[in-house]
mmCIF file of C-alpha atoms in Angstrom:
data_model
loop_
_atom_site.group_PDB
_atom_site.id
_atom_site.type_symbol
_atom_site.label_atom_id
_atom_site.label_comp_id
_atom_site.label_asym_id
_atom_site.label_seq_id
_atom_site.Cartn_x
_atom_site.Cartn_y
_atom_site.Cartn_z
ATOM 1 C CA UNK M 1 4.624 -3.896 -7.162
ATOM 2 C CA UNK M 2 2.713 -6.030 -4.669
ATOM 3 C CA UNK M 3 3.806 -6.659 -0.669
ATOM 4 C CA UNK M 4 5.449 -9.562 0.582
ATOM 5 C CA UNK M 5 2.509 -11.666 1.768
ATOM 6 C CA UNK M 6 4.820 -14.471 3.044
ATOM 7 C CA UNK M 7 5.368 -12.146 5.602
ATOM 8 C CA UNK M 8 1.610 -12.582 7.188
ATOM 9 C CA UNK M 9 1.996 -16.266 7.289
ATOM 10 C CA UNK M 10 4.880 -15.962 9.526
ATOM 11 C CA UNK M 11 3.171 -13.852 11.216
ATOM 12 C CA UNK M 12 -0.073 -15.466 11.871
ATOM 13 C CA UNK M 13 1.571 -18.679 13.039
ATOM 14 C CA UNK M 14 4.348 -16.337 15.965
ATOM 15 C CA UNK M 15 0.832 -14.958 17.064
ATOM 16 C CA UNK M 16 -1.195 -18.448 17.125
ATOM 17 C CA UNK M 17 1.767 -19.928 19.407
ATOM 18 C CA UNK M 18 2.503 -16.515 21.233
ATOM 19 C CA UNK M 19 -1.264 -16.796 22.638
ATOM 20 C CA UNK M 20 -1.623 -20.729 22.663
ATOM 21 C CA UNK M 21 -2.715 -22.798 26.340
ATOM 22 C CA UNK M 22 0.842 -24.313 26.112
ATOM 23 C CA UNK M 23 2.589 -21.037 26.127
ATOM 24 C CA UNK M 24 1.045 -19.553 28.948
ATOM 25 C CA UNK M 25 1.274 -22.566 31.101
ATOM 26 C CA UNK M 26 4.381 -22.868 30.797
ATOM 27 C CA UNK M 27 5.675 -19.338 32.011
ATOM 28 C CA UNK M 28 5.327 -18.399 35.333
ATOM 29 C CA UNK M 29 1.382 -18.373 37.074
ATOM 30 C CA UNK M 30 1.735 -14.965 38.205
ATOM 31 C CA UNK M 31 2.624 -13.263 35.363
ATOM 32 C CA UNK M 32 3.373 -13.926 31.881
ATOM 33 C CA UNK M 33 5.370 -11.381 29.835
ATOM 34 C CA UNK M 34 4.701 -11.902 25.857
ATOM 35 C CA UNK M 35 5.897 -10.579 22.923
ATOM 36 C CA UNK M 36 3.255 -10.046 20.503
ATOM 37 C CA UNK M 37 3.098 -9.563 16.860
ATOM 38 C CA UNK M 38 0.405 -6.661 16.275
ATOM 39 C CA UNK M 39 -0.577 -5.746 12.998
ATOM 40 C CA UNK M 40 -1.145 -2.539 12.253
ATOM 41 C CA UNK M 41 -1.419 -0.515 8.770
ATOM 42 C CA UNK M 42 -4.001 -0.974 6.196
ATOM 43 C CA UNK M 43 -2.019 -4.260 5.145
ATOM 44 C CA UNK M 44 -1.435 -5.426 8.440
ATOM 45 C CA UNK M 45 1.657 -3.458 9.388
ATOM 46 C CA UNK M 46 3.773 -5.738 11.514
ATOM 47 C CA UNK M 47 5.123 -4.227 14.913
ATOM 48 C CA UNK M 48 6.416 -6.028 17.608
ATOM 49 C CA UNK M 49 4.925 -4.989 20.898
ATOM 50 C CA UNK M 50 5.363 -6.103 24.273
ATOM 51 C CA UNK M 51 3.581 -6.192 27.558
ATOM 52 C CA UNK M 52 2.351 -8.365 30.530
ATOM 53 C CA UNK M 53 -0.153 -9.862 31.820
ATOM 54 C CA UNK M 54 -1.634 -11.768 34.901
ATOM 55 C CA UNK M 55 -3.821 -14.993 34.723
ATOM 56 C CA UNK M 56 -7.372 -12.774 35.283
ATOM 57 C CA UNK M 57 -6.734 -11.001 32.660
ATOM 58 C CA UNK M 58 -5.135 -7.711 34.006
ATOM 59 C CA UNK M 59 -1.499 -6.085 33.976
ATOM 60 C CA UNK M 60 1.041 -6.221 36.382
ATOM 61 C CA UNK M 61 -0.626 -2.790 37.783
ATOM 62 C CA UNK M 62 -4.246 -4.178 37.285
ATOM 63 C CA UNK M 63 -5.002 -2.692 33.895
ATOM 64 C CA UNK M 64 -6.808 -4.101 31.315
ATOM 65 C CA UNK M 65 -5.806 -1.709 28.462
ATOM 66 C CA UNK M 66 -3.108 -3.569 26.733
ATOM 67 C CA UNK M 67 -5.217 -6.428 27.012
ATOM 68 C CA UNK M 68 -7.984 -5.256 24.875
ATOM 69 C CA UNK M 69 -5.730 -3.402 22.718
ATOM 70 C CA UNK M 70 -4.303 -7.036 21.527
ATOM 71 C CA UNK M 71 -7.912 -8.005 21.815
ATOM 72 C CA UNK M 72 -9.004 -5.155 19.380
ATOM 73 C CA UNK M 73 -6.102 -5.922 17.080
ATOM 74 C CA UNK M 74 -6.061 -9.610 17.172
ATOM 75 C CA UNK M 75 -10.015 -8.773 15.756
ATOM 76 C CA UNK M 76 -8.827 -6.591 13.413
ATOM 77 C CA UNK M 77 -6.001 -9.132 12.066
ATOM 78 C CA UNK M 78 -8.361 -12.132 12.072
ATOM 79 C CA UNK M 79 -10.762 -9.985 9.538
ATOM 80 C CA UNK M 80 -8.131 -8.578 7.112
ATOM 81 C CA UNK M 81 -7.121 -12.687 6.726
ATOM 82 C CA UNK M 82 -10.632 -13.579 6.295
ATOM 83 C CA UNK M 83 -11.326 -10.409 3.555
ATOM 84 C CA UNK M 84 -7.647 -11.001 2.128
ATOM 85 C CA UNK M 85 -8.762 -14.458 1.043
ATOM 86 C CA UNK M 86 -12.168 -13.919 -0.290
ATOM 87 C CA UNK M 87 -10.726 -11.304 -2.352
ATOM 88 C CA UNK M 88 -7.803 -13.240 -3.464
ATOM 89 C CA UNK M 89 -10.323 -16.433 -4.550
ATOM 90 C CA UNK M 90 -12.198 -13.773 -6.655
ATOM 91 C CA UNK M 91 -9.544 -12.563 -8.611
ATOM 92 C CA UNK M 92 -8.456 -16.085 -9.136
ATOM 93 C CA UNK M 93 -12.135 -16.333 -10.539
ATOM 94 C CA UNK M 94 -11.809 -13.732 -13.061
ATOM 95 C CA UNK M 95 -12.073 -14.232 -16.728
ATOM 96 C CA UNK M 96 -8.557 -13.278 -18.770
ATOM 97 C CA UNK M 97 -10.190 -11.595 -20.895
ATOM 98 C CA UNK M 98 -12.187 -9.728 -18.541
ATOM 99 C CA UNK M 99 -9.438 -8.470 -16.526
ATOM 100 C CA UNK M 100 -7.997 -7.188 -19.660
ATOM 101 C CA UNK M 101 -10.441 -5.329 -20.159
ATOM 102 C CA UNK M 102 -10.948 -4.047 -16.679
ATOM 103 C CA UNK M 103 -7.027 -3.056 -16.880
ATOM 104 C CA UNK M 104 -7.420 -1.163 -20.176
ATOM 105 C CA UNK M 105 -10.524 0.662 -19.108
ATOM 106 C CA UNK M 106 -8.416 1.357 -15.579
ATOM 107 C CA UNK M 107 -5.947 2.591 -17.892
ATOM 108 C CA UNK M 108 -7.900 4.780 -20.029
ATOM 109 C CA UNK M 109 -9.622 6.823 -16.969
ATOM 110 C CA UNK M 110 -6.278 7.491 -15.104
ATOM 111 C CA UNK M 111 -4.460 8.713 -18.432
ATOM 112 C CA UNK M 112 -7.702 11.036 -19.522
ATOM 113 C CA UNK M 113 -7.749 12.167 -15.782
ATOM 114 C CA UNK M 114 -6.901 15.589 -15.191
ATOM 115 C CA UNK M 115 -4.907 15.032 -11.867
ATOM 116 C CA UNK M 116 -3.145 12.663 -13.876
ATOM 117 C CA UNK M 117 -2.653 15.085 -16.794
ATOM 118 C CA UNK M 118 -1.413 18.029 -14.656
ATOM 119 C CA UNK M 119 0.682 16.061 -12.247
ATOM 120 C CA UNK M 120 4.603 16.274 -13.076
ATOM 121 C CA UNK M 121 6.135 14.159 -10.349
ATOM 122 C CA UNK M 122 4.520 10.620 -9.358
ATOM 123 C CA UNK M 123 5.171 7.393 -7.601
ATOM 124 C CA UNK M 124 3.974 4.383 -9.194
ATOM 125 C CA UNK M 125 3.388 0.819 -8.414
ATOM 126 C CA UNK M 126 5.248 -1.371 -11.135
ATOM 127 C CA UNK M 127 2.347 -3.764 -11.547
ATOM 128 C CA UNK M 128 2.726 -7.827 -11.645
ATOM 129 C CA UNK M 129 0.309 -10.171 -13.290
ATOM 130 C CA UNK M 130 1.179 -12.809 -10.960
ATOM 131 C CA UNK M 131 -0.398 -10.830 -8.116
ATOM 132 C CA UNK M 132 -3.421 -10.353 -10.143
ATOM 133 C CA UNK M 133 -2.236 -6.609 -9.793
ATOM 134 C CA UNK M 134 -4.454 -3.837 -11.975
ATOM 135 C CA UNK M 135 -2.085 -3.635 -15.149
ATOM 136 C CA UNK M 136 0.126 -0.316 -14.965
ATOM 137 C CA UNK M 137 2.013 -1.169 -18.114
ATOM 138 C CA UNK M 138 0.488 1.597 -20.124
ATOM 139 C CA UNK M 139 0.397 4.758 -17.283
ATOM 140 C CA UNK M 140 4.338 4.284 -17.099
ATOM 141 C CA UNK M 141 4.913 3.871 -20.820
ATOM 142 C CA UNK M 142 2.738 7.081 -20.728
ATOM 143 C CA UNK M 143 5.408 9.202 -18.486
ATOM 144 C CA UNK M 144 8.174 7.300 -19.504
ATOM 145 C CA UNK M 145 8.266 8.263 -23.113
ATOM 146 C CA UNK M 146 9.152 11.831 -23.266
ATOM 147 C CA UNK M 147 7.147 13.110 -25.651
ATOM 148 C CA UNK M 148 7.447 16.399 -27.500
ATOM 149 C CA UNK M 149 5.092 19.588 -25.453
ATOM 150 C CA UNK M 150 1.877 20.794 -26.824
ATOM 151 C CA UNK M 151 1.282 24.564 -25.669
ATOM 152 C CA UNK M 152 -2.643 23.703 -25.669
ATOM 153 C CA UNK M 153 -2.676 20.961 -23.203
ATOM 154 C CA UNK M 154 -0.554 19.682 -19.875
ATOM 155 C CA UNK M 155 -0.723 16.242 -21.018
ATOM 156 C CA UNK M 156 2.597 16.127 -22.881
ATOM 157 C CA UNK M 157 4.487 17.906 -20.242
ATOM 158 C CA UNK M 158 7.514 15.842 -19.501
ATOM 159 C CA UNK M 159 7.060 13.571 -16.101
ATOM 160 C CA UNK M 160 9.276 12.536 -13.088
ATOM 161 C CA UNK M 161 8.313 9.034 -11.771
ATOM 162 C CA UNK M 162 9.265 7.320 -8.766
ATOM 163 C CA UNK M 163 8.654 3.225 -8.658
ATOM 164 C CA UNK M 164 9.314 1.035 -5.538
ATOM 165 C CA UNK M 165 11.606 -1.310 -4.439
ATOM 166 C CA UNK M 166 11.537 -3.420 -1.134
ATOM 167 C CA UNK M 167 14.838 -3.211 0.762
ATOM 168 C CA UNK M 168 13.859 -5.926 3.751
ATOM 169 C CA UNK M 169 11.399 -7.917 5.228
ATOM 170 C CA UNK M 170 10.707 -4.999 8.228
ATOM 171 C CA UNK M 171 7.749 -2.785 5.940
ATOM 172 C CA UNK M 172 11.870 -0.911 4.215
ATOM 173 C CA UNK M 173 10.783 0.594 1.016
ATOM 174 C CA UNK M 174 12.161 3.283 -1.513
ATOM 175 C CA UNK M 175 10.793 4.871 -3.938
ATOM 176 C CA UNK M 176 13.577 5.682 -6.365
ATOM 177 C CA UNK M 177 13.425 7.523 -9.900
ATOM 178 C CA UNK M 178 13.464 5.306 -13.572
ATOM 179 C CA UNK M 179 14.419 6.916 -16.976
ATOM 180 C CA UNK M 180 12.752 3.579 -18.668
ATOM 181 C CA UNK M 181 11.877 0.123 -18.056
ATOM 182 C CA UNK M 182 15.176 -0.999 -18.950
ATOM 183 C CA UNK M 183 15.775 0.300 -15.429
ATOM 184 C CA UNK M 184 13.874 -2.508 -14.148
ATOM 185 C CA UNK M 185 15.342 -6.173 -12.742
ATOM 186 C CA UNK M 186 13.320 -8.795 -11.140
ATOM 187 C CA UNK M 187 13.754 -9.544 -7.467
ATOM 188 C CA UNK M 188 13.730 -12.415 -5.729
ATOM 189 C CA UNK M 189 10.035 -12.689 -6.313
ATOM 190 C CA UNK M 190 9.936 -12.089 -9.768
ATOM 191 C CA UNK M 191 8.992 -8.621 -9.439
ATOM 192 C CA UNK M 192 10.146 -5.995 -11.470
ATOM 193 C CA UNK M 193 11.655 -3.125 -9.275
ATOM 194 C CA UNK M 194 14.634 -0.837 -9.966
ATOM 195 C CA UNK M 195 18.168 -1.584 -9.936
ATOM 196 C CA UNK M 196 19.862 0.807 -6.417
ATOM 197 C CA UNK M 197 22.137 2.718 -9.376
ATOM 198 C CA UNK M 198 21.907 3.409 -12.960
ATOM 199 C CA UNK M 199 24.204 2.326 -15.694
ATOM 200 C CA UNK M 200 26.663 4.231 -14.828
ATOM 201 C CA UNK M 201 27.212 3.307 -11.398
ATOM 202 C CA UNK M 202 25.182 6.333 -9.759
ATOM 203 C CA UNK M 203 22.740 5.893 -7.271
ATOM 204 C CA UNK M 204 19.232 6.446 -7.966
ATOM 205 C CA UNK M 205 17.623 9.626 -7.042
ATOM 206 C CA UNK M 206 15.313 8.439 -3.529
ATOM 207 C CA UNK M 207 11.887 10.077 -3.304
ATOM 208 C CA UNK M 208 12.641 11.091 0.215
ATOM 209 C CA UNK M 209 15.536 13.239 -0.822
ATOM 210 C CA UNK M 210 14.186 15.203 -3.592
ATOM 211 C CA UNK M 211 13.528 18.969 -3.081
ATOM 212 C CA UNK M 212 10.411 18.802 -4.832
ATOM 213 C CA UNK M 213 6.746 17.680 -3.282
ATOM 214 C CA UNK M 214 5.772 14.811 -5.031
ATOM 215 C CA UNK M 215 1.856 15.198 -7.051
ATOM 216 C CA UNK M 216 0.686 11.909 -7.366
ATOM 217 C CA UNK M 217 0.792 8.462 -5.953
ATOM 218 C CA UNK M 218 -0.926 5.290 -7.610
ATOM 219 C CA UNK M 219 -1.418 2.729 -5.692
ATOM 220 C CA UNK M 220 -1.959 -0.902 -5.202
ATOM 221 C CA UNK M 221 -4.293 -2.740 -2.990
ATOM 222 C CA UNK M 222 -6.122 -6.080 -2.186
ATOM 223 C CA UNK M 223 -9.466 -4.252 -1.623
ATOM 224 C CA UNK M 224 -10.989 -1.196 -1.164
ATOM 225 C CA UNK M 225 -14.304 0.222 0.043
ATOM 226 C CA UNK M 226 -15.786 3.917 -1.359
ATOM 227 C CA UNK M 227 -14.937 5.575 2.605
ATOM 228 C CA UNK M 228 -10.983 5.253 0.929
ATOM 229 C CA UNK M 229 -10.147 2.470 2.989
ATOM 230 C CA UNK M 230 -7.636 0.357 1.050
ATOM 231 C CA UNK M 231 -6.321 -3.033 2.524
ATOM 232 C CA UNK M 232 -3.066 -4.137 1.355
ATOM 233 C CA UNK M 233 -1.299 -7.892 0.800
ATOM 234 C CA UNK M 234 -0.128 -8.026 5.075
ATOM 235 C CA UNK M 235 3.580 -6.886 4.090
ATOM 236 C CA UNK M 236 2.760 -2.788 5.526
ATOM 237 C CA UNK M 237 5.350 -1.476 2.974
ATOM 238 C CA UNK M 238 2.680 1.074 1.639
ATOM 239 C CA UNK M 239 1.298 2.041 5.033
ATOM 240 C CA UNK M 240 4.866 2.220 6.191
ATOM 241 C CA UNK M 241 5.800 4.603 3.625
ATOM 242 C CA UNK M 242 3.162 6.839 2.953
ATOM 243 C CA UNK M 243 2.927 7.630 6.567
ATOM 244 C CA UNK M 244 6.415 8.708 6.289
ATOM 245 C CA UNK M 245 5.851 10.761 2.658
ATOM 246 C CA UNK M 246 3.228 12.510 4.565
ATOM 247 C CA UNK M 247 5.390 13.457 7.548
ATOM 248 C CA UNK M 248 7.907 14.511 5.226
ATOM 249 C CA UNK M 249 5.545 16.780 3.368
ATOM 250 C CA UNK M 250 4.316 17.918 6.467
ATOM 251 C CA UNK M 251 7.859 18.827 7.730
ATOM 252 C CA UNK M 252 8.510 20.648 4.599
ATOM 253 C CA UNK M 253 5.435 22.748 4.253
ATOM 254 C CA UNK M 254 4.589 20.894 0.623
ATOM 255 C CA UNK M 255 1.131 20.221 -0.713
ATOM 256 C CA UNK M 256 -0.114 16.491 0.725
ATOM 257 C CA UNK M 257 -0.163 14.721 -2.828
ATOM 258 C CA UNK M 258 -3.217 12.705 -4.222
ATOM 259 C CA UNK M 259 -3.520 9.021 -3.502
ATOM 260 C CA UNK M 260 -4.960 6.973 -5.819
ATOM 261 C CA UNK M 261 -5.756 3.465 -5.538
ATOM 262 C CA UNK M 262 -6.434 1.548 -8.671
ATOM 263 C CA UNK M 263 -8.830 -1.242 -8.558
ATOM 264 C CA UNK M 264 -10.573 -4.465 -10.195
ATOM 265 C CA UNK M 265 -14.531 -4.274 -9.741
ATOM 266 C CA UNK M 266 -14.357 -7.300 -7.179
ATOM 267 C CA UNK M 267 -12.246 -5.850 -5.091
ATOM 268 C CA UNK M 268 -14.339 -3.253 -4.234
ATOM 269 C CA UNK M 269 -16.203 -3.652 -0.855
ATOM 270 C CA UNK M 270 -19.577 -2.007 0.793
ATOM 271 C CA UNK M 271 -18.565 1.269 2.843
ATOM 272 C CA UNK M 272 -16.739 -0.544 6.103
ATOM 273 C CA UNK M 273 -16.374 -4.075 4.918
ATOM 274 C CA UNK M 274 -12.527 -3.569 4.980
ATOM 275 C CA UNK M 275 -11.606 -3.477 8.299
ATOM 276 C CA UNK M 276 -8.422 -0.889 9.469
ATOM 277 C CA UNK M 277 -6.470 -0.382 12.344
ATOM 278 C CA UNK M 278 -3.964 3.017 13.943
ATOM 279 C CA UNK M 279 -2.054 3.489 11.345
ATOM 280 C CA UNK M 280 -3.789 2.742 7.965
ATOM 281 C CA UNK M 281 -3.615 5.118 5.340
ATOM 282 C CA UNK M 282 -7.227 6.028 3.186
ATOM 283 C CA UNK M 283 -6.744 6.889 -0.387
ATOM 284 C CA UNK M 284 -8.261 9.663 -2.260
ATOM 285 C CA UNK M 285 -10.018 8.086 -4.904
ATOM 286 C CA UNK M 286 -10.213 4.681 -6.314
ATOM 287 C CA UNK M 287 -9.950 4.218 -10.589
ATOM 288 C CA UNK M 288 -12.639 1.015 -11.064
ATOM 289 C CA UNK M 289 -13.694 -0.299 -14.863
ATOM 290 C CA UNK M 290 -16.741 2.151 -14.297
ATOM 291 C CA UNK M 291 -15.031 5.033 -13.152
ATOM 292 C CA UNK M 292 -13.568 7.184 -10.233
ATOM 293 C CA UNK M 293 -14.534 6.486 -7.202
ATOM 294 C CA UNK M 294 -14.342 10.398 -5.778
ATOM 295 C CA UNK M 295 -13.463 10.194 -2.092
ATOM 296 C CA UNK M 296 -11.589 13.295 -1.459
ATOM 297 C CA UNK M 297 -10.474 15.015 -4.777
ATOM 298 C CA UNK M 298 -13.114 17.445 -4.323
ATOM 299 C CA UNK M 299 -11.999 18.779 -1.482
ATOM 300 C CA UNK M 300 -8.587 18.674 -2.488
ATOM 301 C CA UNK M 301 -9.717 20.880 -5.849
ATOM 302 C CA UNK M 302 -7.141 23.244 -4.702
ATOM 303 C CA UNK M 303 -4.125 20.837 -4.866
ATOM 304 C CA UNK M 304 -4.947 19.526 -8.330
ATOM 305 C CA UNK M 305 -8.538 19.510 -9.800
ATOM 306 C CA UNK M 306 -10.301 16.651 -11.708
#
């Protein structure tokens, strides 16, 4: 399931007018209160933040802080757009049959993995070819078909998985529990999320109510570098909610569960290409064509080894 990127275009063009010459001459010389769209999160996690400012440059009180705060995250916005499209022209680039292959090798590694294999509750990304999103066709067929148990291996235990669905444009998303595909409808977008009840009428089991820690997470992304810094599509639905899975586990005492990213080889960067602000959330470990990318499964050994 990819982010809303509409949502940075809007975005980009409140901040270009927020901060024009226009704008600030015409509110009052002395001071000039704006409200400014700062994006935060790995995918450019849209807050609205205000403060004011004076025309040298300081605060009402003569600070500069919140100045080069906006400063710092205007910079920090300006590169995600720049890497965002670079890495959206690439995939564009890529050879059918060569992401096919990339998503089947992708495939293979996560299913053979052993954090994979031992893990018995997950959230997943519902994956969509539009997007040019890493296939995940085969992982949920994988934990959605119930197969018998083999004494001699954790593979075939049975599996709980939790998919996502976006509620609003404000970074809202649940991750609520599918029996099987057929409990998947397109959205708006053309997205396959689930349906808010089952066929009988019941609502779906929500990943922040369950009384169980959740294992695994895999995860969608734009691009990634091998520090675990993962830059999402501008929406900040992941950011949003794994910051708030984490506090959860936190507040319960639970195991912090794996996340791992899964990746096309071009959207891997060099170690701090991909730039991050506050509140952005570093995966684990990053499934490319070639392999895992092992960023901090080893020292998580104790929650679930590889």
């Amino acid at each position: 399931m990819g982010c809303l990127s509409a949502i940075s275009v809007i975005s980009v063009s409140a901040s270009r007018f927020l901060t024009s010459p226009s704008f600030f001459l015409s509110r009052p010389r002395h001071i000039r209160s704006i409200s400014r769209l700062a994006f935060i999160a790995s995918s450019s996690l849209v807050g609205l933040r205000s403060f004011s400012i004076t025309m040298d440059g300081g605060d009402s009180n003569g600070n500069r802080g919140d100045q080069k705060l906006g400063a710092d995250l205007d910079a920090v916005f300006n590169e995600k757009r720049v890497l965002r499209s670079k890495v959206r022209k690439a995939l564009r680039s890529m050879d059918p049959l060569h992401r096919s292959f990339e998503d089947d090798a992708i495939q293979r590694i996560v299913l053979d993995a052993q954090w994979f294999r031992s893990s018995q509750r997950l959230c997943a990304y519902i994956s969509c070819s539009a997007l040019r999103e890493v296939d995940t066709s085969k992982i949920l067929s994988e934990i959605l078909r119930n197969p018998s148990h083999d004494s001699d291996s954790q593979v075939h235990k049975s599996k709980k998985v939790y998919v996502p669905r976006v509620e609003d444009n404000n970074c809202h998303m649940r991750m609520l529990n599918i029996l099987s595909v057929d409990d998947l409808i397109a959205n708006s977008m053309n997205i396959l999320e689930p349906a808010p009840v089952d066929a009988d009428g019941n609502e779906r089991e929500d990943v922040m109510h369950t009384k169980e820690p959740i294992d695994l997470f895999i995860l969608p992304g734009l691009a990634f570098d091998r520090s675990g810094r993962r830059l999402g599509r501008g929406g900040g639905y992941y950011d949003t909610f794994l910051k708030n899975y984490q506090d959860l586990a936190r507040a319960r005492n639970w195991k912090q569960p794996l996340f791992v990213a899964l990746s096309y080889s071009v959207q891997i960067m060099n170690d701090g290409v991909v730039p991050v602000a506050q509140f952005d959330v570093p995966v684990d470990a990053i499934v490319t064509p070639a392999g895992v990318i092992d960023i901090s499964l080893t020292s998580s050994s104790e929650r679930m080894k590889l």
